[in-house]
Coordinates of C-alpha atoms and ligand atoms in Angstrom, one line a residue:
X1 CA -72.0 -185.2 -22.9
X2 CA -73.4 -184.3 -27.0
X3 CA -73.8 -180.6 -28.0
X4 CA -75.8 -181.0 -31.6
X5 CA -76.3 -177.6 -33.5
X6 CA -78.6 -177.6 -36.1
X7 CA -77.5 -175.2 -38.7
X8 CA -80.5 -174.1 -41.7
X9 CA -83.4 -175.7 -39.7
X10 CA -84.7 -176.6 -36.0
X11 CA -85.9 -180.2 -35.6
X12 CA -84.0 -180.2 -31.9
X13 CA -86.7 -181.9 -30.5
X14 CA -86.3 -184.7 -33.3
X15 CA -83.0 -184.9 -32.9
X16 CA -83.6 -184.9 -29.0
X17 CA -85.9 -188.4 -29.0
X18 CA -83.3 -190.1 -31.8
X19 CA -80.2 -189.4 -29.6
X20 CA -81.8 -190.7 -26.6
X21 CA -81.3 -194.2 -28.4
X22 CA -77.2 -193.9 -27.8
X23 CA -77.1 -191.0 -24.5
X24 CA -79.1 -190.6 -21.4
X25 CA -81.1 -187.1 -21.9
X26 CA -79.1 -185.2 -19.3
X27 CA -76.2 -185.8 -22.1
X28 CA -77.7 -184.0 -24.5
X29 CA -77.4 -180.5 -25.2
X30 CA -79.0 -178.8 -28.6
X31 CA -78.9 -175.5 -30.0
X32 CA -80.2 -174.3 -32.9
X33 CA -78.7 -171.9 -35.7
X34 CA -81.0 -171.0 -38.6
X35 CA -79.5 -168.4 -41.0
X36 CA -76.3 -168.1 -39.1
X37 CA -78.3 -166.3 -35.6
X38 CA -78.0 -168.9 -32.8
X39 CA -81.1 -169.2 -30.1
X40 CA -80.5 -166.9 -27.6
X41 CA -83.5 -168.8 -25.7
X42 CA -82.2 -172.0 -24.7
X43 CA -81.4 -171.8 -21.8
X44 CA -79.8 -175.1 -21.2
X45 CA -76.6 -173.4 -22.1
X46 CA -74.3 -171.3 -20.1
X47 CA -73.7 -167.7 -21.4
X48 CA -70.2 -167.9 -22.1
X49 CA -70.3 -171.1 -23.9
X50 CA -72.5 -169.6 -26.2
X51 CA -69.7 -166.6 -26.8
X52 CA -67.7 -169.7 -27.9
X53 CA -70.2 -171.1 -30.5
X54 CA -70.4 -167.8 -31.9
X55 CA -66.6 -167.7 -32.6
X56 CA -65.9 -171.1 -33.5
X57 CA -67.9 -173.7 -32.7
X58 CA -65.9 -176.3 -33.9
X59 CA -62.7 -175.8 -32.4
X60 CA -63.7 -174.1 -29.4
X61 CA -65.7 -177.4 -28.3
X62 CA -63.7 -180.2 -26.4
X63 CA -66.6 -182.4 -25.9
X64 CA -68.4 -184.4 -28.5
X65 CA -70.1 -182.7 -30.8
X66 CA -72.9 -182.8 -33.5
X67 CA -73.2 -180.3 -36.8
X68 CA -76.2 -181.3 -38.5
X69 CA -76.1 -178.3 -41.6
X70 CA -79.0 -178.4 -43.9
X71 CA -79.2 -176.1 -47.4
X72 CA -81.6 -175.9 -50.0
X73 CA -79.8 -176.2 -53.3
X74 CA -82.4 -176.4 -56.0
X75 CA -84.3 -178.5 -56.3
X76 CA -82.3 -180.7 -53.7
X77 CA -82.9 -180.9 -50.0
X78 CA -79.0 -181.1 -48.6
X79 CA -77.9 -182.1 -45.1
X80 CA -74.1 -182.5 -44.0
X81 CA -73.8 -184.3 -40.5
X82 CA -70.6 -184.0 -39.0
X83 CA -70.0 -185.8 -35.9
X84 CA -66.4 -184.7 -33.9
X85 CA -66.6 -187.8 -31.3
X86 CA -63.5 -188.7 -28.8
X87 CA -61.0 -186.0 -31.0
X88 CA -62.0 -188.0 -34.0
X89 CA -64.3 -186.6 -37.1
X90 CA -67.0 -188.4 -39.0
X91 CA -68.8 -187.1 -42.1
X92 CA -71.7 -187.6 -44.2
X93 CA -73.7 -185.6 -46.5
X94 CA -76.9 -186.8 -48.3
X95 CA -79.6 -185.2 -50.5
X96 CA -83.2 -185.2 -51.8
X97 CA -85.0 -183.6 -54.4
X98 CA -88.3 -182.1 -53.0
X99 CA -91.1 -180.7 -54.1
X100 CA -91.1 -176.7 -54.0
X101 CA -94.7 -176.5 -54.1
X102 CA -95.5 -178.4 -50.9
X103 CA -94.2 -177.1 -48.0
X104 CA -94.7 -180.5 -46.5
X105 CA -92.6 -182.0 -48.6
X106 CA -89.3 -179.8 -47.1
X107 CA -90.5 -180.6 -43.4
X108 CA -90.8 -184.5 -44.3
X109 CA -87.5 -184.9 -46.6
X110 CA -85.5 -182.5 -44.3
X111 CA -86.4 -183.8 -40.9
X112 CA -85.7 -187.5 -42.4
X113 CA -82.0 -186.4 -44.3
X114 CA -81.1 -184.6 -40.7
X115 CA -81.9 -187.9 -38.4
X116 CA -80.2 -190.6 -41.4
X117 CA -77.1 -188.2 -41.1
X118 CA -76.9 -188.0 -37.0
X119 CA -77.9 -192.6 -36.7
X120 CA -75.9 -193.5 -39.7
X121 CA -72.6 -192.0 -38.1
X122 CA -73.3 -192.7 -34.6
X123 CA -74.8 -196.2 -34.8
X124 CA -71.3 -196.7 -36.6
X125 CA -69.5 -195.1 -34.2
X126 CA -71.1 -196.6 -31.1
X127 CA -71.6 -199.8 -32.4
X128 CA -74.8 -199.8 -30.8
X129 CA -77.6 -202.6 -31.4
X130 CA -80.9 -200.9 -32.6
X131 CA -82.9 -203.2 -34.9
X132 CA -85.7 -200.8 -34.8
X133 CA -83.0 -198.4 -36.6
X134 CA -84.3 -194.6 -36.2
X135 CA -87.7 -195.7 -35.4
X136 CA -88.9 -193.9 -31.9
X137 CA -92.4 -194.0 -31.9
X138 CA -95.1 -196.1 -29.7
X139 CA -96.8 -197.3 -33.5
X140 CA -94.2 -198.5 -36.4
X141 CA -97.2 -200.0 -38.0
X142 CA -98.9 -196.9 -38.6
X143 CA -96.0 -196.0 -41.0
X144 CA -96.8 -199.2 -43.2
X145 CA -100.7 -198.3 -43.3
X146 CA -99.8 -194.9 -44.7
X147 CA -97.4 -196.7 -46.9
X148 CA -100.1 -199.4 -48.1
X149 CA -102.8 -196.9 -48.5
X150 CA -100.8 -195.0 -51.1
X151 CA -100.7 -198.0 -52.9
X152 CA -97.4 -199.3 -52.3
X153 CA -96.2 -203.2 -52.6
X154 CA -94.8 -205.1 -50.4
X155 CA -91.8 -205.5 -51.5
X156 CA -91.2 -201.6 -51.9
X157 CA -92.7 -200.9 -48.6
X158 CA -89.7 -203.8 -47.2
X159 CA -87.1 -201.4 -49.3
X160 CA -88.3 -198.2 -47.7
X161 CA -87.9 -199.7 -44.1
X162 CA -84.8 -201.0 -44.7
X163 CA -83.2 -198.0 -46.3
X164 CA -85.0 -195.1 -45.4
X165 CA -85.6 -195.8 -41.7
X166 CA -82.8 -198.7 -41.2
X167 CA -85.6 -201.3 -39.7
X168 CA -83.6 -204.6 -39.6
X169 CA -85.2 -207.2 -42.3
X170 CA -87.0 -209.5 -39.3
X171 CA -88.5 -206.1 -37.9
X172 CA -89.5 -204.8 -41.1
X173 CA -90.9 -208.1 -42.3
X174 CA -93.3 -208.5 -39.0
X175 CA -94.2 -204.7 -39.1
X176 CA -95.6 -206.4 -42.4
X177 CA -97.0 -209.1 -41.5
X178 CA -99.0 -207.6 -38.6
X179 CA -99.8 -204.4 -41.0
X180 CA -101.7 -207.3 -43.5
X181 CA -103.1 -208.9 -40.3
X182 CA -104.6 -205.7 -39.2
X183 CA -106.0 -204.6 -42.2
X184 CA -109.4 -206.0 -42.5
X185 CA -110.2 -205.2 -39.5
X186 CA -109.6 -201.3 -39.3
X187 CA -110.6 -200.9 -43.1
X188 CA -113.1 -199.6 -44.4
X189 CA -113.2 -196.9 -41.7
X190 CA -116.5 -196.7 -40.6
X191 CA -117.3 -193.2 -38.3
X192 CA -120.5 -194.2 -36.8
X193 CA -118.5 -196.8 -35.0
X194 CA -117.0 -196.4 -31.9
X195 CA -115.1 -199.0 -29.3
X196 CA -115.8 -198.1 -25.4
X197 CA -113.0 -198.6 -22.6
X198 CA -113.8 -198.9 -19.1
X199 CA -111.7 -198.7 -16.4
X200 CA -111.1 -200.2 -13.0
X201 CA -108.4 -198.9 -11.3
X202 CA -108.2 -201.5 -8.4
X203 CA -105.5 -204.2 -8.1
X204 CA -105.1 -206.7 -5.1
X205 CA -101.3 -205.2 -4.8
X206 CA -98.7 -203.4 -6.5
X207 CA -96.7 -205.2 -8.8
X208 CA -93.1 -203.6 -8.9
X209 CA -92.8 -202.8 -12.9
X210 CA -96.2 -201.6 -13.3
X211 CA -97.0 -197.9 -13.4
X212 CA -101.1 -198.1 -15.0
X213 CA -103.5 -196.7 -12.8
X214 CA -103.7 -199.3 -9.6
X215 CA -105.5 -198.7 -6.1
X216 CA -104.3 -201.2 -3.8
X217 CA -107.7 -202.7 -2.3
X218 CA -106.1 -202.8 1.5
X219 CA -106.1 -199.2 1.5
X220 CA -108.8 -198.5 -1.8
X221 CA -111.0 -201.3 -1.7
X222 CA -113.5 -199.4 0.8
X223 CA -114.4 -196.9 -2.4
X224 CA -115.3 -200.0 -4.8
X225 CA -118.4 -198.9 -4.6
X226 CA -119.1 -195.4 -4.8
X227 CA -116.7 -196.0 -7.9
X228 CA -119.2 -198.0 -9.5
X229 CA -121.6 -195.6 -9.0
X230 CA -119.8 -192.6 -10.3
X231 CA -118.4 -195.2 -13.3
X232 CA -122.4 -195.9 -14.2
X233 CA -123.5 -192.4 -13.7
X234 CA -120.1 -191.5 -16.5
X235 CA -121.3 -194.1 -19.0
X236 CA -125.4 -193.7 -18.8
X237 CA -124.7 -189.9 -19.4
X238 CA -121.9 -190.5 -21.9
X239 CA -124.2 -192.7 -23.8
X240 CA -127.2 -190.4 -24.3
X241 CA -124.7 -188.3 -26.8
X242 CA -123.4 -191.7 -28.4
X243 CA -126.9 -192.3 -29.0
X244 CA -128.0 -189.0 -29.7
X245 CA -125.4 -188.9 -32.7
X246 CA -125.8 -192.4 -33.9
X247 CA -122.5 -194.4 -32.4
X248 CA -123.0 -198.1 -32.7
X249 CA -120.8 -199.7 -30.5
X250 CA -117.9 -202.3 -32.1
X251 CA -116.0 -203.4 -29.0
X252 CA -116.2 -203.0 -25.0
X253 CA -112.9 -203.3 -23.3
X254 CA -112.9 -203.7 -19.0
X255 CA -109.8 -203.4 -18.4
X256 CA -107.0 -202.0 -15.1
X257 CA -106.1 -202.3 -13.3
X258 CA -107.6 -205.7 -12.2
X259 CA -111.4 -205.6 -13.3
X260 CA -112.2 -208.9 -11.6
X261 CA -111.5 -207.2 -8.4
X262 CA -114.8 -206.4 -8.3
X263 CA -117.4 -208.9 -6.4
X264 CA -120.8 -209.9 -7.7
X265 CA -123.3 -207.8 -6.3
X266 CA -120.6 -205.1 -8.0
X267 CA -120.0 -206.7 -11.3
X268 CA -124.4 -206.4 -11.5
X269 CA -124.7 -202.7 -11.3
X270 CA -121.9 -202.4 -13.8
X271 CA -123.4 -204.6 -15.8
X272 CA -126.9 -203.3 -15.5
X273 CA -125.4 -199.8 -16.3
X274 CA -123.8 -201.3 -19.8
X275 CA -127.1 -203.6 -21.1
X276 CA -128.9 -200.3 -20.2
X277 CA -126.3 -197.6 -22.4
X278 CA -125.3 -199.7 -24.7
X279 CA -126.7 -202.6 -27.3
X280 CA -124.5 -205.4 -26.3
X281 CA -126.0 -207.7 -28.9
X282 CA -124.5 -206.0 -31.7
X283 CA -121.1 -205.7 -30.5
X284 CA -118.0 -207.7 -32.5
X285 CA -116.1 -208.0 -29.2
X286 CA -116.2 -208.3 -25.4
X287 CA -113.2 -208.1 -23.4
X288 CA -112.7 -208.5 -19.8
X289 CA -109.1 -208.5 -18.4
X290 CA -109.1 -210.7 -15.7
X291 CA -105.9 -210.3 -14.7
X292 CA -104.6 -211.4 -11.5
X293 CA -105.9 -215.3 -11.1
X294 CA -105.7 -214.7 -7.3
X295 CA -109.3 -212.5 -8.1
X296 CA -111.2 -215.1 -10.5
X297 CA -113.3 -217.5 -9.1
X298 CA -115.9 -219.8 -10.8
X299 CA -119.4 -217.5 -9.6
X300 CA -118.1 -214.6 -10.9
X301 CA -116.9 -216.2 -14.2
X302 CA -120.1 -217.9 -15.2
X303 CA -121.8 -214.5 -14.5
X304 CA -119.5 -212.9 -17.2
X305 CA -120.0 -215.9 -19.8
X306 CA -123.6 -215.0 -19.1
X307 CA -123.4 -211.5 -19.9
X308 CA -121.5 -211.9 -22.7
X309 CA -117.8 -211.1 -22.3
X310 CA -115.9 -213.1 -25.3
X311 CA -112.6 -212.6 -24.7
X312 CA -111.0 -213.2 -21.1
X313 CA -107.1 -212.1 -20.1
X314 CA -105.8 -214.1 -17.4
X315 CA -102.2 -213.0 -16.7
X316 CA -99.1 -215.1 -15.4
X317 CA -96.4 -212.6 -16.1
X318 CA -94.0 -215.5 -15.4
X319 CA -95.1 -219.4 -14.7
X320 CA -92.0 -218.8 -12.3
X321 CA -92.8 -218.7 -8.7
X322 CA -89.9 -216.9 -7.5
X323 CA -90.3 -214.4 -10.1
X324 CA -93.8 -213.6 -8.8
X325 CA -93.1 -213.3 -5.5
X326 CA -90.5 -210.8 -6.5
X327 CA -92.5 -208.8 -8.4
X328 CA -95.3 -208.7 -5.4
X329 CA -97.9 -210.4 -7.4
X330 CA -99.4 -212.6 -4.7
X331 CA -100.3 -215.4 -6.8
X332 CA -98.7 -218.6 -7.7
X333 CA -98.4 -220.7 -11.1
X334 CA -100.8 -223.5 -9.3
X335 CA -103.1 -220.9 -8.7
X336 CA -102.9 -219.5 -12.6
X337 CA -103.3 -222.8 -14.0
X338 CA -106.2 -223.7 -12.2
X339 CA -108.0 -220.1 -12.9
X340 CA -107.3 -220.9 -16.5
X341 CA -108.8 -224.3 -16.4
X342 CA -111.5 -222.8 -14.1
X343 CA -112.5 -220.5 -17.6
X344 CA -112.6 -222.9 -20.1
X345 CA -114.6 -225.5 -18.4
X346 CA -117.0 -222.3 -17.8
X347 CA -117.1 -222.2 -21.7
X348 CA -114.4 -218.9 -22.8
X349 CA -112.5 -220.3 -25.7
X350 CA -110.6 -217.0 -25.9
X351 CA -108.5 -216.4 -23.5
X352 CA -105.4 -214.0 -23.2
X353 CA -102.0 -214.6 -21.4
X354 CA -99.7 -211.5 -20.5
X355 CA -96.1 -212.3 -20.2
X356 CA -93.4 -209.9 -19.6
X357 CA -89.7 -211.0 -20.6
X358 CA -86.5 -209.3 -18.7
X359 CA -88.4 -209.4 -15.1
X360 CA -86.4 -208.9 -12.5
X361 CA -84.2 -212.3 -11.5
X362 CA -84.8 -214.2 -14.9
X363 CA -82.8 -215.8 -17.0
X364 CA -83.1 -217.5 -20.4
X365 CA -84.0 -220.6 -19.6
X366 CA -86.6 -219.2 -16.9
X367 CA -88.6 -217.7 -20.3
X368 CA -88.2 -220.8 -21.9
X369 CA -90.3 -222.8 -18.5
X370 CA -92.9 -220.3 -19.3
X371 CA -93.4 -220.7 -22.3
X372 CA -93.3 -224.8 -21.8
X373 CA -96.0 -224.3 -19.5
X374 CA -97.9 -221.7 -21.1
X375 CA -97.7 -224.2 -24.5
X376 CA -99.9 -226.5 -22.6
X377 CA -102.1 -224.4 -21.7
X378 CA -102.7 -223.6 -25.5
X379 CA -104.3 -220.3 -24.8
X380 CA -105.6 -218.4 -27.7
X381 CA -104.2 -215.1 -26.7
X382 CA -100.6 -214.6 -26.2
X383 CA -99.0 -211.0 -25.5
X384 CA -95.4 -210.8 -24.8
X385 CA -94.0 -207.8 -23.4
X386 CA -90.3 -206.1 -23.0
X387 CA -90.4 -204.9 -19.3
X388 CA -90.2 -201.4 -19.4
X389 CA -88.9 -199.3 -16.6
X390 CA -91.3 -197.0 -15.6
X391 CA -90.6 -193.7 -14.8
X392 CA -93.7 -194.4 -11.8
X393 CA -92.9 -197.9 -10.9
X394 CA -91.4 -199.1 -7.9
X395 CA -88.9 -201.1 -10.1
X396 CA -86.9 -197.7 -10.9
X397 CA -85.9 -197.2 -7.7
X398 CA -84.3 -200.2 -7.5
X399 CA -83.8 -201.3 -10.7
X400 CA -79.3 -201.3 -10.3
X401 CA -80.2 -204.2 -7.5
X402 CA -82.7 -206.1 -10.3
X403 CA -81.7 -206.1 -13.6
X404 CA -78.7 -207.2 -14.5
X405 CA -80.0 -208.9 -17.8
X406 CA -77.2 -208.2 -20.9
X407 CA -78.8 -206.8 -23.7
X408 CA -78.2 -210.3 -25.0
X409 CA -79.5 -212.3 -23.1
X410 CA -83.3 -210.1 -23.2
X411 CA -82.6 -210.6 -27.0
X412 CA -82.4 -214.7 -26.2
X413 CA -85.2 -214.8 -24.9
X414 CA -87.6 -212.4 -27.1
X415 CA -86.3 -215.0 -29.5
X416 CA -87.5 -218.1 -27.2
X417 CA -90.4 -216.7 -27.2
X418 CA -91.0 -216.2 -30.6
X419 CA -90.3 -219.7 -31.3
X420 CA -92.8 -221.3 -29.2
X421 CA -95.6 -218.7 -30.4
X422 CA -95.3 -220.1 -33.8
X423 CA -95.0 -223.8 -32.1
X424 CA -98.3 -223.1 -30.6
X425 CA -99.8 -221.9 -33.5
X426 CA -99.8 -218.5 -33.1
X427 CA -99.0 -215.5 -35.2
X428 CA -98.3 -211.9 -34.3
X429 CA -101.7 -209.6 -35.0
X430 CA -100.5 -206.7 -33.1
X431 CA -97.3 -204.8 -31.7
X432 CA -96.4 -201.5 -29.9
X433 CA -93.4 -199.9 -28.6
X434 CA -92.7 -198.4 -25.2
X435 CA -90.3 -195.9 -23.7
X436 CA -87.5 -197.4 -21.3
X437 CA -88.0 -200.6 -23.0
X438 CA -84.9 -203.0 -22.4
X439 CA -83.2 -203.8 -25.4
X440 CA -85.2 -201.4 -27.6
X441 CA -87.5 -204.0 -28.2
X442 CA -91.1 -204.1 -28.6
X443 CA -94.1 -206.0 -27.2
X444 CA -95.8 -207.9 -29.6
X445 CA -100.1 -209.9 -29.6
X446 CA -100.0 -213.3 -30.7
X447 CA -103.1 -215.3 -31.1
X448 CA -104.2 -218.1 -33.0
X449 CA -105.8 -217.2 -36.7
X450 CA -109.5 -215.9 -36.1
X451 CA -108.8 -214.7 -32.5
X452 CA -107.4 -211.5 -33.0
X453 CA -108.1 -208.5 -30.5
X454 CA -110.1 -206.4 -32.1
X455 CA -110.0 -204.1 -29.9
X456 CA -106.0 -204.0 -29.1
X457 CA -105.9 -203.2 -33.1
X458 CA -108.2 -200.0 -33.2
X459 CA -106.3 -199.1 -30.2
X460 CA -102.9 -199.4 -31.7
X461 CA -103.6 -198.3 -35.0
X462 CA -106.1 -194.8 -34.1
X463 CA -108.6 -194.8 -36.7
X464 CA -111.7 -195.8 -34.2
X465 CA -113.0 -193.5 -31.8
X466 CA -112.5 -195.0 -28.3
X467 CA -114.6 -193.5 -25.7
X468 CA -113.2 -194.4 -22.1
X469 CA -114.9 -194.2 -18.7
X470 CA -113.5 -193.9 -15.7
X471 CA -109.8 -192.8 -13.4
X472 CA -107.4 -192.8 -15.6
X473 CA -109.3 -193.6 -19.3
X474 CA -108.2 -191.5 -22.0
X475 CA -110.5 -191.4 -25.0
X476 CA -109.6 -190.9 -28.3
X477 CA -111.7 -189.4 -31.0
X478 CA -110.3 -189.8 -34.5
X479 CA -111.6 -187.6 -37.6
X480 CA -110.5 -189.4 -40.7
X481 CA -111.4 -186.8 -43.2
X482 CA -109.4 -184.4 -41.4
X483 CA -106.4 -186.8 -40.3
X484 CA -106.7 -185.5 -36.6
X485 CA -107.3 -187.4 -33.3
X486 CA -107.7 -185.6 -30.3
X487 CA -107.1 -187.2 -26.6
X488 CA -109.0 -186.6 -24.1
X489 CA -108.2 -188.2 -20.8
X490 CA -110.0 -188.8 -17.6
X491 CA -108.4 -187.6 -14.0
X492 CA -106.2 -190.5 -12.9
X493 CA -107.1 -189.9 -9.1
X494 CA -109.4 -191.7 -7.9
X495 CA -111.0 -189.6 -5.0
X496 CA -110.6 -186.8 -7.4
X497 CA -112.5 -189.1 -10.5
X498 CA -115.3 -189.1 -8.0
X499 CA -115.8 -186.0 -6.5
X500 CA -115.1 -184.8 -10.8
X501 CA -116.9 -187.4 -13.1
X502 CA -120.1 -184.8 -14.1
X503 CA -116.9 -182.7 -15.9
X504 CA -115.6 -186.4 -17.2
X505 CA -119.0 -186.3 -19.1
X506 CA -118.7 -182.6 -20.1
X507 CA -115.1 -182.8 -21.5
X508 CA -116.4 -186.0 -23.8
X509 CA -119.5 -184.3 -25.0
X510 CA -117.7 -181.5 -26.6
X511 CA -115.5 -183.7 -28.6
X512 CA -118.9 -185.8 -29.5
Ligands
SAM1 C1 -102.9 -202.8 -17.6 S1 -101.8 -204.1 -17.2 C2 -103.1 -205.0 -16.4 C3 -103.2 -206.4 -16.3 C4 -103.7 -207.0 -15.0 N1 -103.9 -206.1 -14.0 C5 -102.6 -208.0 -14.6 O1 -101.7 -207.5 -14.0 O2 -102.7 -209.2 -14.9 C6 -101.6 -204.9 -18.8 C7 -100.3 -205.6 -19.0 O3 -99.2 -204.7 -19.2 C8 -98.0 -205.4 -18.9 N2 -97.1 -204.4 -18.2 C9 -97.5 -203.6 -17.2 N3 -96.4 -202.9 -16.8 C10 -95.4 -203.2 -17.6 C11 -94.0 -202.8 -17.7 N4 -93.5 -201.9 -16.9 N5 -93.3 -203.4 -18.7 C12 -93.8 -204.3 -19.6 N6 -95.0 -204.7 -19.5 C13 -95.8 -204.2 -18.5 C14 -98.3 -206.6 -18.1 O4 -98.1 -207.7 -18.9 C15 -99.8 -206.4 -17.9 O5 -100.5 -207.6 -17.8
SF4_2 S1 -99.7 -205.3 -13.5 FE1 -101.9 -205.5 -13.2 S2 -102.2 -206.2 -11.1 FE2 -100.1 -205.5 -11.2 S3 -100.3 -203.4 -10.5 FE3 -100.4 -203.3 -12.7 S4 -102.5 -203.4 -13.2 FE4 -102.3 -204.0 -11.1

């Protein structure tokens, strides 16, 4: 158990998200004091505790306990973090200068001094390995565009990761790397263009870690589909506004769910429904996510060459057998090399791999067979993810039977991993972080030079519109002159997405 009081200011819900990286939430316990009046509000305290605070906080307390005290002094932002932890004290006090005439500037320099203080003393404390130091968010890179786009160098933009957020060198150095890679293809920001998602929330089973929106066909397949029907009827309306308000279209993304779940006949009317809404000439990218190899066959893969998809994920996981059979995928590595073989002799060049590292049952040396057999395949699309444990996957149930991976060991093999992407070739163009990733990690897109994802970049970085169809789509429309993105998601139900989908259209239109 941590009580933190904030003293002079209330970034609890800061402070909140950065102590998660060293207790589990229930742990945590923050009130907050400004100008010497503690909240009466929260009400995760008990009424006499807080009779305590108000005498002595310090003393009173037997548990562990947080003071982060921040003052204005001058022209000087001050914070003193004291941390009282097993009868022991810790203390550190650092300051800023700000600037008085942007309110902004307190927030940003404050909030920043009060997390340094809390991380520096308990990473020290706790001895704990975070190589993303302080760094909670889904997007680090987003920090280095800002950072580039006031004009800052490399090398100072390495100094502020370092220092100001604690990044470890190799982290801050690939935030880099990808940051550069990136670039070009987010900049200059256009408005008039737009990248479209389109989901198909069908998947031939459940796989254990996964929690994105996934019908089982045994019980879901019957409403394949009326779903089309109600995804076309979405995307024709949808695209009268786009039209109507000039939106060329950059990218089309099919993704799951397992899109190739769908059979021919099906595959046509969606089809019919995009050539129709949208000019697919003009687009820079075409992506269809495969997925499960158990689903591809070589009809339905000629008929997508045909229409144009230029990017194809087909997804191992694991090129361990036992490992997919744990994870209820169905499939078997026989059966993914052959689907991949299938699509390059139909003519796709670009082709994506998924892998997932820390699944349950592996070991080392089973992520370095992977990526042996993966590194014959030579795909040109690699992404590599840290399982997380979702808060809706089957896997959290039973995840004390499963993973028993040291935090070592999923370091191991992020690091095999690494080193056989750059032996294929490939460089990393994109990364992300999750919540309840093992390890505090990070998933990161490799491909081979010229075969970026477009699309996986305006996703990740969120300066591109991204209008998505269908149960569980969430669209995002950016406004660059006024630095604000609203999100707008779809219902993820899918007998409720088709009784709903006239609203779908309604709740896009106003944002259009
Ligand atoms: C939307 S899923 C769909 C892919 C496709 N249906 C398939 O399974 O091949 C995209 C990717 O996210 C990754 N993923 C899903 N759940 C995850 C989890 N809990 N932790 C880490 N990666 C996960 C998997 O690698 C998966 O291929
Ligand atoms: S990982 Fe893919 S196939 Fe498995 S349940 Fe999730 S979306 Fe479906």
């Amino acid at each position: 158990m941590i009580k933190v009081v904030c003293k002079g200011h209330d970034y609890s819900y800061e402070i909140k998200e950065l102590l998660k990286l060293f207790y589990n939430l229930e742990e945590i316990i923050v009130l907050t004091e400004i100008e010497g009046t503690l909240d009466m509000n929260t009400t995760l305290i008990e009424a006499d505790l807080k009779k305590d605070l108000k005498k002595d906080l310090e003393e009173v307390l037997k548990e562990d306990l947080i003071v982060s005290d921040m003052e204005i002094l001058g022209d000087r932002i001050q914070v003193t973090t004291k941390v009282y932890y097993e009868g022991k004290k810790y203390e550190v006090t650092e300051n800023k200068v700000y600037d008085s005439e942007q309110p902004l500037s307190i927030k940003k320099i404050g909030k920043n001094l009060v997390k340094r203080g809390i991380f520096q003393l308990l990473k020290s404390i706790k001895k704990t390995y975070l190589p993303w130091g302080f760094l909670v968010g889904i997007r680090p890179t987003k920090i280095v565009h800002e950072l580039m786009e006031e004009g800052k160098g490399k090398e100072e933009i390495l100094a502020i990761l370092q220092e100001e957020y604690f990044l470890q060198e190799e982290k801050s150095q690939l935030l880099i790397s990808v940051a550069e890679r990136e670039h070009p293809f987010i900049y200059p920001i256009d408005e008039n263009k737009v990248s479209i998602y389109i989901s198909i929330p069908f998947c031939p089973t459940r796989c254990v870690y996964c929690s994105f929106p996934s019908n089982p066909l045994k019980q879901w397949g019957h409403l394949q589909d009326q779903y089309i029907e109600a995804l076309c009827r979405e995307i024709e309306e949808t695209a009268k506004v786009l039209q109507l308000k000039g939106k060329e279209i950059e990218n089309i993304y099919i993704g799951g769910g397992t899109p190739s779940t769908l059979n021919i006949p099906q595959l046509k009317e969606l089809f019919k429904c995009l050539e129709g809404a949208f000019n697919l000439k003009a687009l820079k990218e075409f992506t269809f996510e495969g997925g499960r190899p158990d689903t591809i066959d070589e009809e339905q893969l000629k008929f997508l060459k045909e229409k144009g998809i230029s990017r194809l994920s087909i997804n191992p996981q694991t090129m361990n057998d036992c490992t997919l059979e744990t994870i209820g995928r169905n499939h078997t590595v026989e059966e993914l090399k052959k689907a991949f073989n299938l699509a390059k002799k139909v003519g796709f060049d670009n082709i994506n791999m998924d892998i997932i590292i820390g699944l349950p049952g592996e070991d080392a040396s089973m992520v370095r067979n992977t990526m042996e057999e993966l590194k014959k395949l030579q795909p040109a699309n690699l992404t590599v993810h840290t399982l997380a444990v979702k808060r809706a996957s089957k896997l959290k149930d039973e995840k004390e039977n499963y993973l028993k991976n040291e935090e070592e060991e999923i370091l191991e093999m992020l690091e095999i991993t690494k080193a056989y992407a750059a032996e294929m070739g490939l460089v990393p163009y994109y990364m992300y972080r999750q919540k309840h990733m093992l390890g505090h990690l990070e998933n990161i897109g490799y491909c081979k030079p010229g075969y970026e994802g477009i699309y996986n970049i305006q996703i990740m970085e969120e300066k591109q519109t991204i209008v998505a169809f269908g149960a569980g789509g969430v669209s995002k429309f950016v406004y660059p002159k006024e630095n604000r993105l609203e999100r707008v998601p779809n219902i993820k139900n899918l007998e409720q997405y088709l009784v709903r989908v006239d609203e779908m259209v309604e709740r896009k239109k106003s944002y259009l």
